[in-house]
């Protein structure tokens, strides 16, 4: 039997991973370790909270003694580590918290796993420490490729577009070049994970994923924030010119990749995970506006005038785009959803779960950024 700690399971991606593992593997024991920061929400897991193979533990990953004791108590064989401070804007205001959780928290887990696993007769055999990271550690890409070709923005392409459009994507060997305190802290944690493999032989895996979207995302991130604002006819704060590009992946496709890699990925390897789906912010915002309007029975595009250009994010990375051909070639993973389908499902979910949204939006989180982007 496998006994797996999933950290950050009350957050956005973590809740999808916990749900997938609890439902798909009734023979595993799944221990969700989450501090329940502002971003953690147990309502994300209501449907599985009573399952016999699930346990929730409210704890801080930085608390080494608690992590070590829990690993001993649960005889943990696997760790899937998602807990983190995840929002770039917050990291600009409060970098210390990001270094504490993302760097020291990861180190605390690594050290606890090392001491616990090394004390077992079989040591690292059958064990796995899987660290979930981000494409942001690679820095930013140019808008046009070196050959002067513009990538196929705003259409979901297949992996073939990577063949056609050259090499200007993040690959697993791209040099780390983080710009924000968030990405610097994630890069640092990635280095620690790899160092534990190289130094102690810990069986680690790291994956770097692009922007996720889908249900249960905290509404400070672009897509859920904008869906909710459109619904309430509040301004949509677009940073800078709205020209920045992100590569969007439906969250359940990420969870599926995590499942596959946890079970079949090669130890010490890195896998990039992405949607082959690059969008300029302003274009994706227009799609979201049209979709919300249509689903609310308004005239499509009627809320375009909510678009409000505000001060740009400090150090705003221009473009992220993942080349996930390694994952496709080695493990056969591909995104399952076309973007049109994914965004429709997502908008519909938020509109159908207004109570979930209202329970979060006390208003405080919106005020958090007033000094950076102006009052919304
Ligand atoms: P999130 O902010 O929605 O959730 C983070 C969770 O971690 C929350 O439940 C929070 O309570 C918990 N947490 C924070 N600090 C903790 C601590 N000290 N101890 C225990 N729990 C703590 O984040 P997310 O968007 O779901 O991202 C999850 C992971 O995936 C992160 O590591 C992030 O860097 C990575 N990632 C996110 C994306 C994305 O688009 N959201 C893309 C690639 C990688
Ligand atoms: O690429 C993966 C990363 O994606 C993850 O590692 C991060 O945890 C996750 O938060 C996300 O980071 P981004 O900064 O790309 O996501 P965010 O939703 O904050 O912003 C998406 C884009 O939209 C970005 O270019 C900034 C812009 N934006 C965002 C907000 C919240 C706006 O223009 N206005 C906004 O109000």
CSV table of C-alpha atoms and ligand atoms in Angstrom, one decimal:
chain,number,residue,atom,x,y,z
A,1,UNK,CA,0.0,0.0,0.0
A,2,UNK,CA,1.2,3.5,-0.8
A,3,UNK,CA,1.0,6.2,1.8
A,4,UNK,CA,1.3,9.6,0.1
A,5,UNK,CA,1.5,13.1,1.5
A,6,UNK,CA,0.2,15.7,-0.9
A,7,UNK,CA,1.1,19.2,0.3
A,8,UNK,CA,-1.0,22.2,-0.6
A,9,UNK,CA,-4.0,20.0,-1.2
A,10,UNK,CA,-6.5,22.6,-0.2
A,11,UNK,CA,-5.3,25.0,-2.9
A,12,UNK,CA,-6.2,25.2,-6.5
A,13,UNK,CA,-4.1,22.5,-8.3
A,14,UNK,CA,-3.6,20.5,-5.1
A,15,UNK,CA,-7.3,20.0,-4.6
A,16,UNK,CA,-7.6,18.5,-8.1
A,17,UNK,CA,-4.6,16.2,-7.5
A,18,UNK,CA,-6.0,15.1,-4.1
A,19,UNK,CA,-9.4,14.4,-5.7
A,20,UNK,CA,-7.9,12.4,-8.5
A,21,UNK,CA,-5.7,10.3,-6.2
A,22,UNK,CA,-8.4,9.6,-3.6
A,23,UNK,CA,-10.9,8.5,-6.2
A,24,UNK,CA,-8.6,6.7,-8.5
A,25,UNK,CA,-6.5,4.8,-5.9
A,26,UNK,CA,-8.8,3.6,-3.1
A,27,UNK,CA,-6.0,1.3,-2.0
A,28,UNK,CA,-3.6,4.3,-1.3
A,29,UNK,CA,-3.7,6.4,1.8
A,30,UNK,CA,-3.7,10.1,0.9
A,31,UNK,CA,-2.7,12.6,3.5
A,32,UNK,CA,-3.3,16.2,2.6
A,33,UNK,CA,-1.0,18.6,4.5
A,34,UNK,CA,-2.0,22.2,4.2
A,35,UNK,CA,-1.6,25.2,6.4
A,36,UNK,CA,-4.8,26.8,5.1
A,37,UNK,CA,-3.3,30.2,4.3
A,38,UNK,CA,-5.6,32.7,2.6
A,39,UNK,CA,-5.3,30.4,-0.5
A,40,UNK,CA,-6.3,27.2,1.2
A,41,UNK,CA,-10.0,26.3,1.2
A,42,UNK,CA,-11.4,22.9,2.4
A,43,UNK,CA,-14.6,23.6,0.5
A,44,UNK,CA,-12.5,22.6,-2.6
A,45,UNK,CA,-12.6,19.0,-1.3
A,46,UNK,CA,-16.1,18.6,0.1
A,47,UNK,CA,-16.9,15.8,-2.2
A,48,UNK,CA,-14.1,13.6,-1.0
A,49,UNK,CA,-13.6,14.6,2.7
A,50,UNK,CA,-15.3,11.5,4.1
A,51,UNK,CA,-13.5,9.0,2.0
A,52,UNK,CA,-11.8,6.3,4.1
A,53,UNK,CA,-8.4,6.7,2.3
A,54,UNK,CA,-8.2,10.4,2.9
A,55,UNK,CA,-6.9,12.4,5.8
A,56,UNK,CA,-6.5,16.1,6.2
A,57,UNK,CA,-3.7,17.5,8.5
A,58,UNK,CA,-3.6,21.2,9.1
A,59,UNK,CA,0.2,21.9,9.3
A,60,UNK,CA,2.9,24.2,8.1
A,61,UNK,CA,5.5,22.5,5.9
A,62,UNK,CA,8.1,24.7,7.5
A,63,UNK,CA,7.5,22.9,10.8
A,64,UNK,CA,10.2,20.2,10.4
A,65,UNK,CA,9.3,18.3,13.6
A,66,UNK,CA,5.7,17.9,12.6
A,67,UNK,CA,6.6,16.9,9.0
A,68,UNK,CA,9.0,14.2,10.3
A,69,UNK,CA,6.6,12.9,12.9
A,70,UNK,CA,3.8,12.7,10.3
A,71,UNK,CA,6.0,10.8,7.9
A,72,UNK,CA,6.8,8.3,10.7
A,73,UNK,CA,3.2,8.0,11.9
A,74,UNK,CA,1.9,7.4,8.3
A,75,UNK,CA,4.9,5.4,7.1
A,76,UNK,CA,5.0,7.7,4.1
A,77,UNK,CA,6.4,6.3,0.8
A,78,UNK,CA,5.6,9.2,-1.5
A,79,UNK,CA,5.4,13.0,-1.3
A,80,UNK,CA,3.8,15.2,-4.0
A,81,UNK,CA,4.7,18.7,-3.0
A,82,UNK,CA,2.5,21.5,-4.2
A,83,UNK,CA,2.2,23.8,-1.1
A,84,UNK,CA,3.6,27.2,-1.9
A,85,UNK,CA,2.9,30.9,-2.0
A,86,UNK,CA,1.8,31.1,-5.6
A,87,UNK,CA,0.8,34.6,-6.6
A,88,UNK,CA,3.4,36.8,-8.3
A,89,UNK,CA,1.8,40.1,-7.2
A,90,UNK,CA,1.9,39.1,-3.5
A,91,UNK,CA,5.6,38.1,-3.9
A,92,UNK,CA,6.3,41.7,-5.1
A,93,UNK,CA,4.8,43.1,-1.9
A,94,UNK,CA,6.1,40.4,0.5
A,95,UNK,CA,9.1,38.4,-0.7
A,96,UNK,CA,10.0,37.1,2.8
A,97,UNK,CA,6.9,34.9,3.0
A,98,UNK,CA,7.7,33.4,-0.4
A,99,UNK,CA,11.3,32.6,0.7
A,100,UNK,CA,10.0,31.1,3.9
A,101,UNK,CA,7.3,28.8,2.5
A,102,UNK,CA,8.7,28.0,-0.9
A,103,UNK,CA,12.4,27.6,0.0
A,104,UNK,CA,12.5,26.8,3.7
A,105,UNK,CA,9.3,24.8,3.5
A,106,UNK,CA,10.6,22.7,0.7
A,107,UNK,CA,13.9,22.2,2.5
A,108,UNK,CA,12.1,21.2,5.7
A,109,UNK,CA,10.1,18.5,3.8
A,110,UNK,CA,13.2,17.2,2.0
A,111,UNK,CA,15.2,16.9,5.2
A,112,UNK,CA,12.3,15.2,7.0
A,113,UNK,CA,11.9,12.7,4.2
A,114,UNK,CA,15.6,12.1,4.0
A,115,UNK,CA,15.9,11.3,7.8
A,116,UNK,CA,12.8,9.2,7.8
A,117,UNK,CA,13.5,7.2,4.6
A,118,UNK,CA,17.2,6.7,5.4
A,119,UNK,CA,16.2,5.2,8.7
A,120,UNK,CA,14.1,2.5,7.0
A,121,UNK,CA,15.8,-0.9,6.1
A,122,UNK,CA,14.9,-0.5,2.5
A,123,UNK,CA,16.0,3.2,2.5
A,124,UNK,CA,15.0,5.0,-0.7
A,125,UNK,CA,13.7,1.9,-2.5
A,126,UNK,CA,10.0,2.4,-3.6
A,127,UNK,CA,10.1,6.0,-2.4
A,128,UNK,CA,9.4,9.2,-4.4
A,129,UNK,CA,9.7,12.9,-3.7
A,130,UNK,CA,7.8,14.8,-6.5
A,131,UNK,CA,8.2,18.6,-6.5
A,132,UNK,CA,5.7,20.7,-8.5
A,133,UNK,CA,7.3,23.7,-10.1
A,134,UNK,CA,6.5,26.4,-12.6
A,135,UNK,CA,7.7,27.6,-16.0
A,136,UNK,CA,8.4,31.0,-14.5
A,137,UNK,CA,11.8,29.8,-13.3
A,138,UNK,CA,13.0,29.9,-16.9
A,139,UNK,CA,12.4,33.7,-17.2
A,140,UNK,CA,10.7,35.3,-20.2
A,141,UNK,CA,10.7,34.5,-23.9
A,142,UNK,CA,10.7,37.0,-26.7
A,143,UNK,CA,7.4,37.7,-28.6
A,144,UNK,CA,8.9,36.7,-31.9
A,145,UNK,CA,11.2,33.8,-32.6
A,146,UNK,CA,14.8,34.3,-33.6
A,147,UNK,CA,13.8,33.6,-37.2
A,148,UNK,CA,11.3,36.4,-37.0
A,149,UNK,CA,8.3,34.1,-37.0
A,150,UNK,CA,5.4,35.0,-34.7
A,151,UNK,CA,4.1,32.0,-32.7
A,152,UNK,CA,0.5,30.9,-33.3
A,153,UNK,CA,-1.1,32.9,-30.5
A,154,UNK,CA,-4.7,32.4,-29.6
A,155,UNK,CA,-5.3,29.0,-31.1
A,156,UNK,CA,-4.6,25.8,-29.4
A,157,UNK,CA,-2.0,24.1,-31.5
A,158,UNK,CA,-0.6,20.6,-31.3
A,159,UNK,CA,2.9,19.7,-30.5
A,160,UNK,CA,3.6,20.0,-34.2
A,161,UNK,CA,3.6,23.8,-34.0
A,162,UNK,CA,6.8,23.4,-31.9
A,163,UNK,CA,8.4,21.6,-34.8
A,164,UNK,CA,7.2,24.3,-37.2
A,165,UNK,CA,8.1,27.3,-35.2
A,166,UNK,CA,11.6,26.6,-34.1
A,167,UNK,CA,13.1,26.4,-30.7
A,168,UNK,CA,12.0,29.4,-28.8
A,169,UNK,CA,10.1,27.6,-26.1
A,170,UNK,CA,11.1,26.6,-22.6
A,171,UNK,CA,12.6,23.1,-22.7
A,172,UNK,CA,13.9,21.1,-19.7
A,173,UNK,CA,17.4,22.2,-20.3
A,174,UNK,CA,16.6,26.0,-20.6
A,175,UNK,CA,18.8,27.9,-18.1
A,176,UNK,CA,17.0,29.2,-15.0
A,177,UNK,CA,16.5,32.9,-15.1
A,178,UNK,CA,13.8,33.9,-12.7
A,179,UNK,CA,12.7,37.5,-12.4
A,180,UNK,CA,10.1,37.8,-9.7
A,181,UNK,CA,10.5,37.0,-6.0
A,182,UNK,CA,8.0,34.2,-6.6
A,183,UNK,CA,9.9,32.6,-9.4
A,184,UNK,CA,13.2,33.1,-7.6
A,185,UNK,CA,11.8,31.3,-4.6
A,186,UNK,CA,10.5,28.4,-6.8
A,187,UNK,CA,13.8,28.2,-8.7
A,188,UNK,CA,15.6,28.0,-5.4
A,189,UNK,CA,13.4,25.2,-4.2
A,190,UNK,CA,13.9,23.3,-7.5
A,191,UNK,CA,17.7,23.5,-6.9
A,192,UNK,CA,17.3,22.1,-3.4
A,193,UNK,CA,15.2,19.2,-4.6
A,194,UNK,CA,17.8,18.3,-7.3
A,195,UNK,CA,20.6,18.8,-4.7
A,196,UNK,CA,19.0,16.2,-2.5
A,197,UNK,CA,19.1,13.7,-5.4
A,198,UNK,CA,22.6,14.5,-6.3
A,199,UNK,CA,24.0,14.6,-2.8
A,200,UNK,CA,22.0,11.9,-0.9
A,201,UNK,CA,20.4,9.8,-3.7
A,202,UNK,CA,16.9,10.8,-2.8
A,203,UNK,CA,14.5,9.7,-5.6
A,204,UNK,CA,13.2,13.1,-6.7
A,205,UNK,CA,11.3,14.3,-9.8
A,206,UNK,CA,10.6,18.0,-10.7
A,207,UNK,CA,8.0,19.2,-13.2
A,208,UNK,CA,7.6,22.7,-14.5
A,209,UNK,CA,4.1,23.6,-15.7
A,210,UNK,CA,2.6,26.6,-17.5
A,211,UNK,CA,-0.5,28.6,-16.4
A,212,UNK,CA,-3.4,26.5,-15.1
A,213,UNK,CA,-7.0,27.4,-15.4
A,214,UNK,CA,-10.2,25.7,-14.2
A,215,UNK,CA,-12.5,25.3,-11.1
A,216,UNK,CA,-11.4,26.2,-7.6
A,217,UNK,CA,-8.7,28.8,-8.5
A,218,UNK,CA,-8.4,31.6,-6.0
A,219,UNK,CA,-10.0,34.7,-7.4
A,220,UNK,CA,-6.8,36.9,-7.3
A,221,UNK,CA,-5.6,35.1,-10.5
A,222,UNK,CA,-6.5,36.5,-13.9
A,223,UNK,CA,-9.3,34.1,-15.0
A,224,UNK,CA,-11.4,33.7,-11.9
A,225,UNK,CA,-10.9,37.3,-10.9
A,226,UNK,CA,-12.1,38.5,-14.3
A,227,UNK,CA,-15.1,36.1,-14.5
A,228,UNK,CA,-16.3,37.4,-11.1
A,229,UNK,CA,-15.7,41.0,-12.0
A,230,UNK,CA,-17.6,40.7,-15.3
A,231,UNK,CA,-20.5,39.1,-13.5
A,232,UNK,CA,-20.7,42.0,-11.1
A,233,UNK,CA,-19.8,44.6,-13.8
A,234,UNK,CA,-16.6,45.7,-12.0
A,235,UNK,CA,-13.5,47.0,-13.8
A,236,UNK,CA,-11.1,44.5,-15.3
A,237,UNK,CA,-7.6,45.7,-14.4
A,238,UNK,CA,-5.4,44.8,-17.4
A,239,UNK,CA,-1.7,45.2,-16.6
A,240,UNK,CA,0.3,47.3,-19.0
A,241,UNK,CA,-0.9,46.9,-22.6
A,242,UNK,CA,-2.3,43.4,-22.1
A,243,UNK,CA,0.2,42.1,-24.6
A,244,UNK,CA,1.9,39.6,-22.3
A,245,UNK,CA,1.6,35.9,-23.4
A,246,UNK,CA,0.8,32.9,-21.2
A,247,UNK,CA,0.4,29.3,-22.1
A,248,UNK,CA,-2.8,28.0,-20.6
A,249,UNK,CA,-3.5,24.4,-19.5
A,250,UNK,CA,-6.7,23.0,-18.0
A,251,UNK,CA,-6.0,22.1,-14.4
A,252,UNK,CA,-7.3,18.5,-14.7
A,253,UNK,CA,-4.8,17.9,-17.5
A,254,UNK,CA,-2.1,19.0,-15.1
A,255,UNK,CA,-3.4,16.7,-12.4
A,256,UNK,CA,-3.4,13.8,-15.0
A,257,UNK,CA,0.2,14.6,-15.9
A,258,UNK,CA,1.2,14.6,-12.2
A,259,UNK,CA,-0.5,11.1,-11.7
A,260,UNK,CA,1.4,9.7,-14.8
A,261,UNK,CA,4.7,11.2,-13.8
A,262,UNK,CA,4.5,10.2,-10.2
A,263,UNK,CA,3.9,6.6,-11.2
A,264,UNK,CA,6.0,6.3,-14.4
A,265,UNK,CA,8.4,9.2,-14.5
A,266,UNK,CA,12.1,8.6,-14.3
A,267,UNK,CA,13.9,9.5,-11.1
A,268,UNK,CA,16.0,12.6,-11.2
A,269,UNK,CA,14.3,13.8,-14.4
A,270,UNK,CA,12.6,17.0,-15.1
A,271,UNK,CA,9.4,17.2,-17.3
A,272,UNK,CA,7.9,20.3,-18.7
A,273,UNK,CA,4.1,20.4,-18.8
A,274,UNK,CA,2.2,22.8,-21.0
A,275,UNK,CA,-0.9,23.3,-23.2
A,276,UNK,CA,0.6,24.2,-26.5
A,277,UNK,CA,-1.8,27.1,-26.0
A,278,UNK,CA,-0.4,30.6,-26.0
A,279,UNK,CA,-2.6,33.6,-25.6
A,280,UNK,CA,-2.0,37.3,-25.3
A,281,UNK,CA,-3.7,38.5,-22.1
A,282,UNK,CA,-6.0,40.9,-23.9
A,283,UNK,CA,-7.2,38.2,-26.3
A,284,UNK,CA,-8.0,35.7,-23.6
A,285,UNK,CA,-9.8,38.5,-21.6
A,286,UNK,CA,-12.0,39.1,-24.7
A,287,UNK,CA,-12.9,35.4,-24.9
A,288,UNK,CA,-13.7,35.4,-21.2
A,289,UNK,CA,-15.9,38.5,-21.5
A,290,UNK,CA,-17.8,37.0,-24.5
A,291,UNK,CA,-18.3,33.7,-22.7
A,292,UNK,CA,-19.5,35.2,-19.4
A,293,UNK,CA,-21.9,37.5,-21.3
A,294,UNK,CA,-23.3,34.7,-23.4
A,295,UNK,CA,-23.8,32.4,-20.4
A,296,UNK,CA,-25.4,35.1,-18.4
A,297,UNK,CA,-27.8,35.9,-21.3
A,298,UNK,CA,-26.2,39.3,-22.0
A,299,UNK,CA,-25.3,40.4,-25.5
A,300,UNK,CA,-21.8,39.0,-26.3
A,301,UNK,CA,-19.2,41.6,-25.9
A,302,UNK,CA,-21.5,44.0,-24.0
A,303,UNK,CA,-19.0,44.1,-21.1
A,304,UNK,CA,-15.9,45.0,-23.2
A,305,UNK,CA,-16.0,48.5,-21.7
A,306,UNK,CA,-15.0,47.0,-18.3
A,307,UNK,CA,-11.5,46.6,-19.6
A,308,UNK,CA,-9.3,49.1,-17.7
A,309,UNK,CA,-5.6,49.4,-18.4
A,310,UNK,CA,-3.7,49.9,-15.2
A,311,UNK,CA,0.0,50.2,-14.2
A,312,UNK,CA,2.0,47.3,-15.4
A,313,UNK,CA,3.2,44.5,-13.0
A,314,UNK,CA,6.8,45.3,-11.9
A,315,UNK,CA,9.2,43.1,-13.8
A,316,UNK,CA,6.3,41.6,-15.8
A,317,UNK,CA,7.6,38.6,-17.8
A,318,UNK,CA,6.6,39.1,-21.5
A,319,UNK,CA,6.0,35.5,-22.7
A,320,UNK,CA,5.9,32.0,-21.3
A,321,UNK,CA,5.6,29.0,-23.6
A,322,UNK,CA,6.3,25.4,-22.7
A,323,UNK,CA,7.6,22.7,-25.0
A,324,UNK,CA,6.2,19.5,-23.5
A,325,UNK,CA,7.3,17.1,-26.2
A,326,UNK,CA,9.6,15.2,-23.8
A,327,UNK,CA,6.6,14.2,-21.6
A,328,UNK,CA,4.6,13.4,-24.7
A,329,UNK,CA,7.3,11.2,-26.2
A,330,UNK,CA,8.3,9.4,-23.0
A,331,UNK,CA,5.0,9.0,-21.2
A,332,UNK,CA,2.4,9.7,-23.9
A,333,UNK,CA,0.8,12.6,-22.2
A,334,UNK,CA,-1.1,15.3,-24.1
A,335,UNK,CA,-3.6,17.9,-23.1
A,336,UNK,CA,-7.1,16.4,-23.4
A,337,UNK,CA,-9.2,19.5,-23.7
A,338,UNK,CA,-9.3,22.0,-26.5
A,339,UNK,CA,-9.1,25.5,-25.1
A,340,UNK,CA,-12.6,26.5,-26.3
A,341,UNK,CA,-14.1,23.6,-24.3
A,342,UNK,CA,-11.9,24.2,-21.3
A,343,UNK,CA,-12.8,27.9,-21.0
A,344,UNK,CA,-16.5,27.2,-21.5
A,345,UNK,CA,-16.4,24.6,-18.7
A,346,UNK,CA,-14.5,27.0,-16.5
A,347,UNK,CA,-16.7,30.0,-16.9
A,348,UNK,CA,-19.8,27.8,-16.4
A,349,UNK,CA,-18.3,26.4,-13.2
A,350,UNK,CA,-17.7,29.8,-11.7
A,351,UNK,CA,-21.1,31.1,-12.6
A,352,UNK,CA,-22.7,27.9,-11.1
A,353,UNK,CA,-20.7,28.2,-7.9
A,354,UNK,CA,-21.3,31.8,-6.9
A,355,UNK,CA,-21.6,30.7,-3.3
A,356,UNK,CA,-18.0,29.3,-3.4
A,357,UNK,CA,-16.9,32.6,-4.8
A,358,UNK,CA,-18.9,34.8,-2.4
A,359,UNK,CA,-17.4,32.9,0.6
A,360,UNK,CA,-14.0,33.9,-0.6
A,361,UNK,CA,-14.6,37.5,-1.7
A,362,UNK,CA,-14.9,39.3,1.5
A,363,UNK,CA,-13.3,42.2,-0.4
A,364,UNK,CA,-10.0,42.1,1.5
A,365,UNK,CA,-8.0,40.4,-1.2
A,366,UNK,CA,-8.9,43.0,-3.7
A,367,UNK,CA,-7.8,45.9,-1.6
A,368,UNK,CA,-4.4,44.1,-1.1
A,369,UNK,CA,-3.2,45.4,-4.5
A,370,UNK,CA,-4.6,49.0,-4.5
A,371,UNK,CA,-1.3,50.6,-3.9
A,372,UNK,CA,0.3,48.7,-6.9
A,373,UNK,CA,-2.4,49.0,-9.5
A,374,UNK,CA,-4.8,51.7,-8.3
A,375,UNK,CA,-8.2,51.3,-6.8
A,376,UNK,CA,-10.4,48.9,-8.7
B,1,LIG,P1,-2.6,28.0,-4.4
B,1,LIG,O1,-2.0,29.3,-3.9
B,1,LIG,O2,-3.9,27.9,-5.0
B,1,LIG,O3,-2.5,26.9,-3.3
B,1,LIG,C1,-1.4,26.8,-2.4
B,1,LIG,C2,-1.8,25.9,-1.2
B,1,LIG,O4,-0.6,25.8,-0.4
B,1,LIG,C3,-2.9,26.5,-0.4
B,1,LIG,O5,-3.8,25.6,0.0
B,1,LIG,C4,-2.1,27.0,0.9
B,1,LIG,O6,-2.9,27.0,2.1
B,1,LIG,C5,-1.0,26.0,1.0
B,1,LIG,N1,0.2,26.5,1.7
B,1,LIG,C6,0.8,27.7,1.5
B,1,LIG,N2,1.8,27.8,2.4
B,1,LIG,C7,1.8,26.6,3.1
B,1,LIG,C8,2.6,26.2,4.2
B,1,LIG,N3,3.6,26.9,4.7
B,1,LIG,N4,2.4,24.9,4.7
B,1,LIG,C9,1.4,24.2,4.2
B,1,LIG,N5,0.6,24.6,3.2
B,1,LIG,C10,0.8,25.8,2.7
B,1,LIG,O7,-1.5,27.4,-5.5
B,1,LIG,P2,-1.7,26.7,-6.9
B,1,LIG,O8,-2.0,27.6,-7.9
B,1,LIG,O9,-2.6,25.5,-6.7
B,1,LIG,O10,-0.2,26.1,-7.1
B,1,LIG,C11,0.2,24.9,-6.5
B,1,LIG,C12,1.6,24.6,-6.9
B,1,LIG,O11,1.7,24.5,-8.3
B,1,LIG,C13,2.6,25.7,-6.4
B,1,LIG,O12,3.8,25.1,-6.0
B,1,LIG,C14,2.8,26.5,-7.7
B,1,LIG,O13,4.1,27.1,-7.6
B,1,LIG,C15,2.7,25.4,-8.7
B,1,LIG,N6,2.3,25.9,-10.1
B,1,LIG,C16,1.1,26.6,-10.2
B,1,LIG,C17,0.7,27.0,-11.5
B,1,LIG,C18,-0.6,27.8,-11.7
B,1,LIG,O14,-0.9,28.2,-12.8
B,1,LIG,N7,-1.4,28.0,-10.7
B,1,LIG,C19,1.4,26.6,-12.6
B,1,LIG,C20,2.6,25.9,-12.4
B,1,LIG,C21,3.0,25.5,-11.2
B,2,LIG,O1,3.2,30.2,-15.4
B,2,LIG,C1,2.8,29.5,-14.3
B,2,LIG,C2,2.4,30.5,-13.2
B,2,LIG,O2,1.1,31.0,-13.6
B,2,LIG,C3,2.3,29.9,-11.8
B,2,LIG,O3,3.6,29.5,-11.4
B,2,LIG,C4,1.8,30.9,-10.8
B,2,LIG,O4,1.6,30.3,-9.6
B,2,LIG,C5,0.4,31.4,-11.3
B,2,LIG,O5,-0.1,32.4,-10.5
B,2,LIG,C6,0.5,31.9,-12.7
B,2,LIG,O6,1.3,33.2,-12.8
B,2,LIG,P1,0.9,34.4,-13.6
B,2,LIG,O7,1.5,35.6,-13.0
B,2,LIG,O8,1.1,34.2,-15.1
B,2,LIG,O9,-0.7,34.4,-13.4
B,2,LIG,P2,-1.8,35.6,-13.1
B,2,LIG,O10,-3.1,34.9,-13.2
B,2,LIG,O11,-1.5,36.3,-11.9
B,2,LIG,O12,-1.6,36.5,-14.4
B,2,LIG,C7,-1.8,36.1,-15.7
B,2,LIG,C8,-1.4,37.2,-16.6
B,2,LIG,O13,-2.4,38.2,-16.5
B,2,LIG,C9,-0.1,37.9,-16.3
B,2,LIG,O14,0.5,38.3,-17.5
B,2,LIG,C10,-0.6,39.1,-15.5
B,2,LIG,C11,-1.9,39.5,-16.0
B,2,LIG,N1,-2.9,40.0,-15.1
B,2,LIG,C12,-3.1,39.4,-13.9
B,2,LIG,C13,-4.1,39.9,-13.0
B,2,LIG,C14,-4.3,39.1,-11.7
B,2,LIG,C15,-3.6,41.2,-15.4
B,2,LIG,O15,-3.4,41.8,-16.5
B,2,LIG,N2,-4.5,41.7,-14.5
B,2,LIG,C16,-4.7,41.1,-13.3
B,2,LIG,O16,-5.6,41.6,-12.5
